[in-house]
mmCIF file of C-alpha atoms and ligand atoms in Angstrom:
data_model
loop_
_atom_site.group_PDB
_atom_site.id
_atom_site.type_symbol
_atom_site.label_atom_id
_atom_site.label_comp_id
_atom_site.label_asym_id
_atom_site.label_seq_id
_atom_site.Cartn_x
_atom_site.Cartn_y
_atom_site.Cartn_z
ATOM 1 C CA MET A 1 -143.677 34.845 40.378
ATOM 2 C CA THR A 2 -143.488 38.627 40.681
ATOM 3 C CA ASN A 3 -141.489 40.204 43.526
ATOM 4 C CA CYS A 4 -142.776 43.493 44.889
ATOM 5 C CA VAL A 5 -139.929 45.676 46.179
ATOM 6 C CA HIS A 6 -141.224 48.421 48.477
ATOM 7 C CA VAL A 7 -139.238 51.603 48.621
ATOM 8 C CA ASP A 8 -139.548 54.273 51.256
ATOM 9 C CA ARG A 9 -139.245 57.775 49.841
ATOM 10 C CA ASN A 10 -137.580 58.983 53.018
ATOM 11 C CA GLY A 11 -135.181 56.100 53.543
ATOM 12 C CA ASP A 12 -132.042 54.744 51.876
ATOM 13 C CA ASN A 13 -133.160 52.387 49.128
ATOM 14 C CA THR A 14 -129.789 51.727 47.529
ATOM 15 C CA LYS A 15 -129.908 47.967 48.153
ATOM 16 C CA SER A 16 -133.367 47.625 46.600
ATOM 17 C CA TYR A 17 -132.364 49.758 43.618
ATOM 18 C CA GLN A 18 -129.180 47.730 43.112
ATOM 19 C CA GLN A 19 -131.283 44.557 42.967
ATOM 20 C CA ILE A 20 -133.362 46.088 40.154
ATOM 21 C CA VAL A 21 -130.288 47.374 38.288
ATOM 22 C CA ASP A 22 -128.692 43.891 38.481
ATOM 23 C CA ASN A 23 -131.936 42.455 37.119
ATOM 24 C CA TRP A 24 -131.817 44.943 34.207
ATOM 25 C CA LEU A 25 -128.156 44.117 33.537
ATOM 26 C CA GLN A 26 -129.141 40.452 33.319
ATOM 27 C CA GLY A 27 -131.608 41.310 30.548
ATOM 28 C CA GLU A 28 -134.781 41.121 32.642
ATOM 29 C CA VAL A 29 -137.680 43.572 32.937
ATOM 30 C CA ALA A 30 -138.852 45.464 36.053
ATOM 31 C CA ALA A 31 -141.764 47.847 36.626
ATOM 32 C CA PHE A 32 -141.128 51.138 38.433
ATOM 33 C CA PRO A 33 -143.083 54.271 39.348
ATOM 34 C CA THR A 34 -142.784 57.574 37.511
ATOM 35 C CA GLU A 35 -144.736 60.792 38.073
ATOM 36 C CA THR A 36 -146.989 59.979 35.098
ATOM 37 C CA VAL A 37 -147.788 56.231 35.304
ATOM 38 C CA TYR A 38 -145.876 53.040 36.219
ATOM 39 C CA GLY A 39 -143.418 51.977 33.515
ATOM 40 C CA LEU A 40 -142.157 48.522 32.541
ATOM 41 C CA GLY A 41 -138.408 48.977 32.056
ATOM 42 C CA ALA A 42 -135.596 47.047 30.397
ATOM 43 C CA ASP A 43 -132.082 47.787 29.089
ATOM 44 C CA ALA A 44 -132.626 49.707 25.827
ATOM 45 C CA ARG A 45 -129.362 48.294 24.388
ATOM 46 C CA ASN A 46 -130.481 44.681 24.769
ATOM 47 C CA ALA A 47 -132.903 43.459 22.065
ATOM 48 C CA GLN A 48 -133.796 40.290 23.968
ATOM 49 C CA ALA A 49 -134.661 42.273 27.088
ATOM 50 C CA ILE A 50 -136.808 44.645 25.016
ATOM 51 C CA ALA A 51 -138.606 41.706 23.410
ATOM 52 C CA LYS A 52 -139.672 40.679 26.934
ATOM 53 C CA ILE A 53 -141.421 44.036 27.386
ATOM 54 C CA TYR A 54 -143.462 43.577 24.195
ATOM 55 C CA GLU A 55 -144.287 40.021 25.231
ATOM 56 C CA ALA A 56 -145.315 40.806 28.819
ATOM 57 C CA LYS A 57 -147.558 43.657 27.625
ATOM 58 C CA GLY A 58 -148.909 41.918 24.533
ATOM 59 C CA ARG A 59 -147.827 45.079 22.700
ATOM 60 C CA PRO A 60 -147.735 45.229 18.880
ATOM 61 C CA SER A 61 -144.098 45.401 17.763
ATOM 62 C CA ASP A 62 -144.615 48.497 15.562
ATOM 63 C CA ASN A 63 -145.397 50.631 18.634
ATOM 64 C CA PRO A 64 -142.073 52.161 19.780
ATOM 65 C CA LEU A 65 -141.008 52.567 23.413
ATOM 66 C CA ILE A 66 -139.911 55.668 25.321
ATOM 67 C CA VAL A 67 -136.347 55.635 26.669
ATOM 68 C CA HIS A 68 -135.873 56.908 30.229
ATOM 69 C CA ILE A 69 -132.733 58.479 31.649
ATOM 70 C CA GLY A 70 -131.732 59.745 35.102
ATOM 71 C CA GLN A 71 -129.127 62.322 34.010
ATOM 72 C CA ILE A 72 -129.003 64.554 30.958
ATOM 73 C CA GLU A 73 -125.413 63.484 30.090
ATOM 74 C CA GLN A 74 -126.774 60.041 29.176
ATOM 75 C CA LEU A 75 -128.289 61.541 25.998
ATOM 76 C CA GLN A 76 -124.869 61.608 24.311
ATOM 77 C CA GLY A 77 -124.751 57.822 24.414
ATOM 78 C CA PHE A 78 -127.608 57.284 21.961
ATOM 79 C CA ILE A 79 -128.805 60.611 20.498
ATOM 80 C CA ASP A 80 -127.205 61.858 17.262
ATOM 81 C CA HIS A 81 -127.698 65.541 18.120
ATOM 82 C CA VAL A 82 -130.148 67.608 20.152
ATOM 83 C CA PRO A 83 -131.937 70.254 18.005
ATOM 84 C CA GLU A 84 -131.926 73.809 19.458
ATOM 85 C CA LYS A 85 -135.638 73.858 20.295
ATOM 86 C CA ALA A 86 -135.350 70.501 22.014
ATOM 87 C CA LYS A 87 -132.576 71.985 24.181
ATOM 88 C CA LEU A 88 -134.904 74.813 25.239
ATOM 89 C CA ALA A 89 -137.759 72.446 26.050
ATOM 90 C CA ILE A 90 -135.475 70.045 27.914
ATOM 91 C CA GLU A 91 -134.106 72.893 29.980
ATOM 92 C CA ALA A 92 -137.613 74.087 30.808
ATOM 93 C CA PHE A 93 -139.398 70.789 31.443
ATOM 94 C CA TRP A 94 -136.889 68.085 32.477
ATOM 95 C CA PRO A 95 -137.029 66.322 34.782
ATOM 96 C CA GLY A 96 -140.753 66.018 34.084
ATOM 97 C CA PRO A 97 -143.544 64.612 31.915
ATOM 98 C CA LEU A 98 -142.210 65.669 28.497
ATOM 99 C CA THR A 99 -141.049 63.052 25.970
ATOM 100 C CA ALA A 100 -138.796 64.475 23.243
ATOM 101 C CA ILE A 101 -138.569 62.626 19.920
ATOM 102 C CA LEU A 102 -134.926 63.032 18.884
ATOM 103 C CA PRO A 103 -132.630 61.659 16.132
ATOM 104 C CA LEU A 104 -131.193 58.317 17.182
ATOM 105 C CA LYS A 105 -127.465 57.611 16.975
ATOM 106 C CA SER A 106 -127.376 54.736 14.543
ATOM 107 C CA GLY A 107 -126.783 51.372 16.228
ATOM 108 C CA ALA A 108 -126.725 52.813 19.774
ATOM 109 C CA LEU A 109 -129.920 51.098 20.936
ATOM 110 C CA ALA A 110 -131.626 47.798 20.206
ATOM 111 C CA GLU A 111 -133.694 48.188 17.029
ATOM 112 C CA ASN A 112 -136.935 46.996 18.622
ATOM 113 C CA VAL A 113 -136.894 49.963 21.056
ATOM 114 C CA SER A 114 -137.759 52.403 18.282
ATOM 115 C CA ALA A 115 -139.614 49.834 16.139
ATOM 116 C CA GLY A 116 -136.984 50.383 13.443
ATOM 117 C CA LEU A 117 -137.435 54.198 13.259
ATOM 118 C CA SER A 118 -134.413 56.532 13.011
ATOM 119 C CA THR A 119 -135.845 58.613 15.874
ATOM 120 C CA VAL A 120 -136.418 57.782 19.523
ATOM 121 C CA GLY A 121 -138.604 59.190 22.306
ATOM 122 C CA VAL A 122 -136.651 60.164 25.449
ATOM 123 C CA ARG A 123 -137.705 61.400 28.845
ATOM 124 C CA MET A 124 -136.164 62.186 32.227
ATOM 125 C CA PRO A 125 -138.807 61.501 34.890
ATOM 126 C CA SER A 126 -139.091 63.703 37.983
ATOM 127 C CA HIS A 127 -140.404 60.997 40.334
ATOM 128 C CA PRO A 128 -137.679 60.609 43.000
ATOM 129 C CA VAL A 129 -137.763 56.782 42.835
ATOM 130 C CA ALA A 130 -137.472 56.785 39.041
ATOM 131 C CA ARG A 131 -134.642 59.306 39.083
ATOM 132 C CA GLU A 132 -132.594 57.549 41.746
ATOM 133 C CA LEU A 133 -133.071 54.183 40.084
ATOM 134 C CA LEU A 134 -132.242 55.480 36.590
ATOM 135 C CA THR A 135 -129.241 57.406 37.871
ATOM 136 C CA LEU A 136 -127.860 54.333 39.620
ATOM 137 C CA ALA A 137 -128.535 52.234 36.503
ATOM 138 C CA ASN A 138 -126.728 54.768 34.292
ATOM 139 C CA MET A 139 -128.035 53.016 31.183
ATOM 140 C CA PRO A 140 -130.918 53.912 28.879
ATOM 141 C CA ILE A 141 -134.054 52.155 30.140
ATOM 142 C CA ALA A 142 -136.857 51.674 27.630
ATOM 143 C CA ALA A 143 -140.204 51.711 29.389
ATOM 144 C CA PRO A 144 -143.775 51.800 28.107
ATOM 145 C CA SER A 145 -146.658 51.909 30.584
ATOM 146 C CA ALA A 146 -146.691 48.744 32.735
ATOM 147 C CA ASN A 147 -150.146 47.506 31.737
ATOM 148 C CA ARG A 148 -151.386 44.871 29.315
ATOM 149 C CA SER A 149 -151.697 46.555 25.929
ATOM 150 C CA GLY A 150 -155.072 48.280 25.502
ATOM 151 C CA LYS A 151 -155.843 48.443 29.254
ATOM 152 C CA PRO A 152 -155.896 51.660 31.295
ATOM 153 C CA SER A 153 -152.361 52.726 32.268
ATOM 154 C CA PRO A 154 -151.295 51.729 35.809
ATOM 155 C CA THR A 155 -151.084 54.492 38.400
ATOM 156 C CA ALA A 156 -150.340 52.156 41.357
ATOM 157 C CA ALA A 157 -148.225 49.019 41.889
ATOM 158 C CA SER A 158 -151.458 47.062 42.485
ATOM 159 C CA HIS A 159 -152.598 47.918 38.920
ATOM 160 C CA VAL A 160 -149.336 46.541 37.553
ATOM 161 C CA LEU A 161 -149.903 43.322 39.512
ATOM 162 C CA GLU A 162 -153.480 43.077 38.191
ATOM 163 C CA ASP A 163 -152.179 43.018 34.624
ATOM 164 C CA LEU A 164 -148.687 41.505 34.829
ATOM 165 C CA GLU A 165 -148.465 39.271 37.934
ATOM 166 C CA GLY A 166 -146.422 36.195 37.033
ATOM 167 C CA ARG A 167 -145.334 37.783 33.740
ATOM 168 C CA ILE A 168 -142.553 39.989 35.146
ATOM 169 C CA PRO A 169 -139.950 39.295 37.866
ATOM 170 C CA TYR A 170 -140.028 42.664 39.710
ATOM 171 C CA ILE A 171 -142.181 45.666 40.576
ATOM 172 C CA VAL A 172 -140.769 48.596 42.519
ATOM 173 C CA ASP A 173 -143.638 49.901 44.653
ATOM 174 C CA GLY A 174 -143.090 53.612 45.265
ATOM 175 C CA GLY A 175 -146.701 54.632 45.922
ATOM 176 C CA PRO A 176 -149.164 56.224 43.509
ATOM 177 C CA ALA A 177 -148.123 58.029 40.310
ATOM 178 C CA THR A 178 -149.143 61.633 40.886
ATOM 179 C CA ALA A 179 -149.923 63.024 37.413
ATOM 180 C CA GLY A 180 -151.836 59.933 36.319
ATOM 181 C CA LEU A 181 -151.671 60.708 32.585
ATOM 182 C CA GLU A 182 -148.781 59.756 30.318
ATOM 183 C CA SER A 183 -146.189 62.272 29.177
ATOM 184 C CA THR A 184 -146.683 64.940 26.535
ATOM 185 C CA ILE A 185 -144.857 63.776 23.363
ATOM 186 C CA VAL A 186 -143.224 66.331 21.048
ATOM 187 C CA ASP A 187 -141.323 65.481 17.853
ATOM 188 C CA PHE A 188 -138.282 67.764 17.644
ATOM 189 C CA THR A 189 -136.989 66.171 14.429
ATOM 190 C CA VAL A 190 -139.446 68.259 12.377
ATOM 191 C CA GLU A 191 -139.690 72.038 12.096
ATOM 192 C CA PRO A 192 -141.706 73.464 13.711
ATOM 193 C CA PRO A 193 -141.762 70.709 16.363
ATOM 194 C CA ALA A 194 -144.958 68.610 16.382
ATOM 195 C CA LEU A 195 -147.205 67.686 19.286
ATOM 196 C CA LEU A 196 -147.829 63.932 19.025
ATOM 197 C CA ARG A 197 -149.607 63.281 22.328
ATOM 198 C CA PRO A 198 -151.107 65.861 24.707
ATOM 199 C CA GLY A 199 -150.181 65.601 28.398
ATOM 200 C CA SER A 200 -149.794 67.684 31.522
ATOM 201 C CA ILE A 201 -147.095 69.827 29.884
ATOM 202 C CA THR A 202 -149.668 71.767 27.871
ATOM 203 C CA GLU A 203 -149.473 73.288 24.376
ATOM 204 C CA GLU A 204 -149.513 76.738 25.940
ATOM 205 C CA MET A 205 -146.527 75.870 28.139
ATOM 206 C CA LEU A 206 -144.595 74.477 25.158
ATOM 207 C CA ILE A 207 -145.402 77.379 22.857
ATOM 208 C CA SER A 208 -144.204 79.841 25.499
ATOM 209 C CA VAL A 209 -140.778 78.155 25.422
ATOM 210 C CA ILE A 210 -140.281 77.024 21.801
ATOM 211 C CA GLY A 211 -142.587 79.309 19.846
ATOM 212 C CA GLU A 212 -144.473 77.429 17.166
ATOM 213 C CA LEU A 213 -145.895 73.907 17.577
ATOM 214 C CA GLN A 214 -147.465 71.816 14.807
ATOM 215 C CA GLY A 215 -150.595 69.867 15.659
ATOM 216 C CA ALA A 216 -151.512 72.221 18.506
ATOM 217 C CA GLY A 217 -155.271 72.579 18.821
ATOM 218 C CA ARG A 218 -155.961 69.096 17.479
ATOM 219 C CA LEU A 219 -157.499 66.624 19.859
ATOM 220 C CA ARG A 220 -157.506 63.320 18.036
ATOM 221 C CA ASP A 221 -154.307 61.346 17.591
ATOM 222 C CA GLN A 222 -155.520 60.077 14.202
ATOM 223 C CA ASP A 223 -154.492 63.474 12.915
ATOM 224 C CA ALA A 224 -150.915 62.858 14.031
ATOM 225 C CA PRO A 225 -149.737 59.946 11.895
ATOM 226 C CA LYS A 226 -146.121 60.259 13.148
ATOM 227 C CA ALA A 227 -147.027 58.701 16.502
ATOM 228 C CA PRO A 228 -147.103 55.064 15.416
ATOM 229 C CA GLY A 229 -148.724 53.512 18.487
ATOM 230 C CA MET A 230 -151.652 55.829 18.435
ATOM 231 C CA LYS A 231 -153.745 53.880 15.970
ATOM 232 C CA TYR A 232 -154.431 51.271 18.658
ATOM 233 C CA THR A 233 -157.385 51.257 21.053
ATOM 234 C CA HIS A 234 -156.271 52.279 24.511
ATOM 235 C CA TYR A 235 -157.233 52.718 28.107
ATOM 236 C CA ALA A 236 -160.388 50.634 27.744
ATOM 237 C CA PRO A 237 -162.167 49.022 30.698
ATOM 238 C CA GLU A 238 -164.279 45.940 29.930
ATOM 239 C CA ALA A 239 -167.689 47.658 29.691
ATOM 240 C CA PRO A 240 -168.333 50.215 26.913
ATOM 241 C CA VAL A 241 -167.712 53.843 27.869
ATOM 242 C CA LEU A 242 -169.953 56.778 26.894
ATOM 243 C CA LEU A 243 -168.841 60.366 27.481
ATOM 244 C CA ALA A 244 -171.146 63.121 28.692
ATOM 245 C CA PHE A 245 -170.945 66.706 29.882
ATOM 246 C CA LEU A 246 -172.736 66.080 33.170
ATOM 247 C CA ASP A 247 -174.092 69.610 33.483
ATOM 248 C CA ASP A 248 -176.128 69.164 30.283
ATOM 249 C CA GLU A 249 -179.871 69.281 30.949
ATOM 250 C CA ASP A 250 -180.741 65.993 29.267
ATOM 251 C CA VAL A 251 -178.134 63.829 31.063
ATOM 252 C CA THR A 252 -180.592 62.469 33.644
ATOM 253 C CA ASP A 253 -183.083 61.463 30.923
ATOM 254 C CA LYS A 254 -180.419 59.798 28.831
ATOM 255 C CA ILE A 255 -179.067 57.772 31.751
ATOM 256 C CA GLU A 256 -182.599 56.748 32.751
ATOM 257 C CA GLN A 257 -183.199 55.664 29.153
ATOM 258 C CA LEU A 258 -180.208 53.309 29.336
ATOM 259 C CA ARG A 259 -181.424 51.905 32.641
ATOM 260 C CA SER A 260 -184.942 51.371 31.258
ATOM 261 C CA GLN A 261 -183.290 49.180 28.598
ATOM 262 C CA GLY A 262 -182.024 47.003 31.471
ATOM 263 C CA LYS A 263 -178.477 48.407 31.383
ATOM 264 C CA ARG A 264 -176.718 48.868 34.713
ATOM 265 C CA VAL A 265 -174.870 52.170 34.583
ATOM 266 C CA ALA A 266 -171.587 53.037 36.308
ATOM 267 C CA LEU A 267 -171.176 56.785 36.614
ATOM 268 C CA VAL A 268 -167.524 57.926 36.640
ATOM 269 C CA ALA A 269 -167.527 61.477 37.977
ATOM 270 C CA THR A 270 -166.490 63.783 40.777
ATOM 271 C CA ASP A 271 -168.541 63.611 43.986
ATOM 272 C CA SER A 272 -170.712 66.602 43.132
ATOM 273 C CA TYR A 273 -172.523 64.433 40.538
ATOM 274 C CA ARG A 274 -173.627 61.699 42.960
ATOM 275 C CA GLY A 275 -177.177 63.045 42.551
ATOM 276 C CA LEU A 276 -177.393 61.831 38.935
ATOM 277 C CA PRO A 277 -179.000 58.414 38.386
ATOM 278 C CA HIS A 278 -176.598 55.446 38.517
ATOM 279 C CA ASP A 279 -176.289 51.800 39.545
ATOM 280 C CA ALA A 280 -172.696 52.256 40.686
ATOM 281 C CA PHE A 281 -170.757 55.432 41.354
ATOM 282 C CA VAL A 282 -166.994 55.505 40.745
ATOM 283 C CA SER A 283 -165.558 58.660 42.217
ATOM 284 C CA LEU A 284 -163.002 60.840 40.470
ATOM 285 C CA GLY A 285 -162.569 62.530 43.858
ATOM 286 C CA GLU A 286 -164.003 65.623 45.482
ATOM 287 C CA SER A 287 -162.181 68.257 43.529
ATOM 288 C CA ASN A 288 -163.258 69.381 40.070
ATOM 289 C CA GLU A 289 -159.698 70.617 39.419
ATOM 290 C CA ILE A 290 -158.531 69.047 36.186
ATOM 291 C CA GLU A 291 -155.192 67.884 37.682
ATOM 292 C CA ALA A 292 -156.959 65.995 40.472
ATOM 293 C CA VAL A 293 -159.460 64.429 38.061
ATOM 294 C CA SER A 294 -156.654 63.402 35.671
ATOM 295 C CA SER A 295 -154.667 61.729 38.429
ATOM 296 C CA ARG A 296 -157.700 59.548 39.296
ATOM 297 C CA LEU A 297 -158.917 58.686 35.790
ATOM 298 C CA PHE A 298 -157.122 55.411 35.047
ATOM 299 C CA ALA A 299 -157.701 54.013 38.555
ATOM 300 C CA ALA A 300 -161.411 54.823 38.188
ATOM 301 C CA LEU A 301 -161.645 53.065 34.816
ATOM 302 C CA ARG A 302 -159.964 50.013 36.373
ATOM 303 C CA GLU A 303 -162.410 50.041 39.309
ATOM 304 C CA CYS A 304 -165.277 49.667 36.812
ATOM 305 C CA ASN A 305 -163.972 46.179 35.950
ATOM 306 C CA GLN A 306 -164.787 45.022 39.505
ATOM 307 C CA LEU A 307 -168.434 46.125 39.321
ATOM 308 C CA PRO A 308 -171.571 44.355 38.054
ATOM 309 C CA ILE A 309 -172.384 46.955 35.403
ATOM 310 C CA ASP A 310 -173.105 47.011 31.658
ATOM 311 C CA VAL A 311 -172.114 50.501 30.588
ATOM 312 C CA ILE A 312 -169.936 53.319 31.906
ATOM 313 C CA VAL A 313 -170.937 56.966 31.666
ATOM 314 C CA ALA A 314 -167.828 59.104 32.179
ATOM 315 C CA ALA A 315 -167.676 62.833 32.856
ATOM 316 C CA ALA A 316 -166.326 64.897 29.958
ATOM 317 C CA TYR A 317 -164.325 68.108 30.417
ATOM 318 C CA PRO A 318 -163.545 71.097 28.212
ATOM 319 C CA ALA A 319 -160.496 70.205 26.079
ATOM 320 C CA GLU A 320 -158.350 73.088 27.314
ATOM 321 C CA GLY A 321 -154.986 72.982 29.057
ATOM 322 C CA ILE A 322 -154.562 69.616 30.798
ATOM 323 C CA GLY A 323 -158.239 68.991 29.959
ATOM 324 C CA LYS A 324 -157.031 68.329 26.436
ATOM 325 C CA ALA A 325 -154.857 65.422 27.617
ATOM 326 C CA LEU A 326 -157.664 64.118 29.817
ATOM 327 C CA MET A 327 -160.176 64.225 26.936
ATOM 328 C CA ASN A 328 -157.651 62.580 24.609
ATOM 329 C CA ARG A 329 -157.497 59.551 26.967
ATOM 330 C CA LEU A 330 -161.258 59.576 27.604
ATOM 331 C CA GLU A 331 -162.088 59.736 23.875
ATOM 332 C CA LYS A 332 -159.916 56.662 23.376
ATOM 333 C CA ALA A 333 -161.419 54.780 26.301
ATOM 334 C CA ALA A 334 -164.866 55.556 24.839
ATOM 335 C CA GLY A 335 -163.884 54.787 21.249
ATOM 336 C CA GLY A 336 -165.306 58.263 20.486
ATOM 337 C CA ASN A 337 -168.803 57.369 21.776
ATOM 338 C CA TRP A 338 -170.980 59.890 23.604
ATOM 339 C CA LEU A 339 -174.134 59.418 25.688
HETATM 340 P P1 LIG B 1 -146.323 54.345 26.054
HETATM 341 O O1 LIG B 1 -144.916 54.093 26.473
HETATM 342 O O2 LIG B 1 -147.215 53.181 26.246
HETATM 343 O O3 LIG B 1 -146.837 55.630 26.651
HETATM 344 O O4 LIG B 1 -146.250 54.586 24.484
HETATM 345 C C1 LIG B 1 -145.228 55.343 23.937
HETATM 346 C C2 LIG B 1 -145.722 56.084 22.745
HETATM 347 O O5 LIG B 1 -144.680 56.980 22.335
HETATM 348 C C3 LIG B 1 -145.949 55.215 21.525
HETATM 349 O O6 LIG B 1 -147.261 54.758 21.460
HETATM 350 C C4 LIG B 1 -145.641 56.148 20.356
HETATM 351 O O7 LIG B 1 -146.823 56.723 19.902
HETATM 352 C C5 LIG B 1 -144.754 57.224 20.947
HETATM 353 N N1 LIG B 1 -143.399 57.158 20.389
HETATM 354 C C6 LIG B 1 -142.331 56.534 20.917
HETATM 355 N N2 LIG B 1 -141.248 56.666 20.116
HETATM 356 C C7 LIG B 1 -141.635 57.383 19.067
HETATM 357 C C8 LIG B 1 -140.978 57.857 17.881
HETATM 358 N N3 LIG B 1 -139.697 57.602 17.634
HETATM 359 N N4 LIG B 1 -141.697 58.571 17.006
HETATM 360 C C9 LIG B 1 -142.995 58.834 17.267
HETATM 361 N N5 LIG B 1 -143.677 58.430 18.357
HETATM 362 C C10 LIG B 1 -143.019 57.703 19.242
HETATM 363 MG MG1 LIG B 2 -149.217 52.830 27.214
#
């Protein structure tokens, strides 16, 4: 049985938060909202609690977790030292969607948090619910995205329930996650620092603060072998996904070709593309702004699972700025396949 704890952003939620903190102290897991996606949290010092995260998600044990904190002072408890460039980036982008890979203080966290590595990913979320909860907890909370491994990341409490109902004791429902794409990951244990996963803190933003960045300009995670989890398929709805630049002249013909083969096509796009042929239309919203599209992507991929369709055609975007993070997730959902 999974309890859904609703929190009101304008009210006093201390009692609800205390319930979740007690649950964490007892070695249990709980899902909570962040500004990127919903996370599935547990006490990062407790190996048995961390094992429950891997089990609930069906996550391979060589895919390390990100540790979340509410206050910067908590770093001292488990980080060996903070490299100078990491300090600059932390000052510029925390709280926010930047995960810093930092040298772990030996023995400070359960080994299964970092999958045995001597480094650990850390982030201080800006979502008010996450921050208040993590500050009250005052312990490092390891939290991957709160979905079954391989499924699109959850951007609403209902998505968490879809995947994990009955598998976890608590979900904190704090409304939708606003960014909708997971954090940017940068490894600060190498010089120059290396971009391991693109996100809404863009390469340009990072370079303006820390100077050089390795791996900038690359789109595919395969090129970044230091991010262990990235070899796995991700974000995939049940039907196969094909990417397409929807302004291309031959898109209509190609979709019609699929339909003439008896395939029912779901078109995942912003409303301006409703005129293209489709059997089902899953809206990425009205706005073509990349932030708005990104915040809707995972929910749209999940919606496809409810529809009687055979193939998904998803709108592609130029891989620039946040578009790079969006295309990184879309390429994975599509397994690299284009219309
Ligand atoms: P998720 O929490 O589902 O967004 O996944 C977290 C991702 O962070 C993993 O898939 C890893 O690729 C990455 N990560 C976490 N810790 C480390 C680390 N110490 N070194 C490199 N990558 C890491
Ligand atoms: Mg994930």
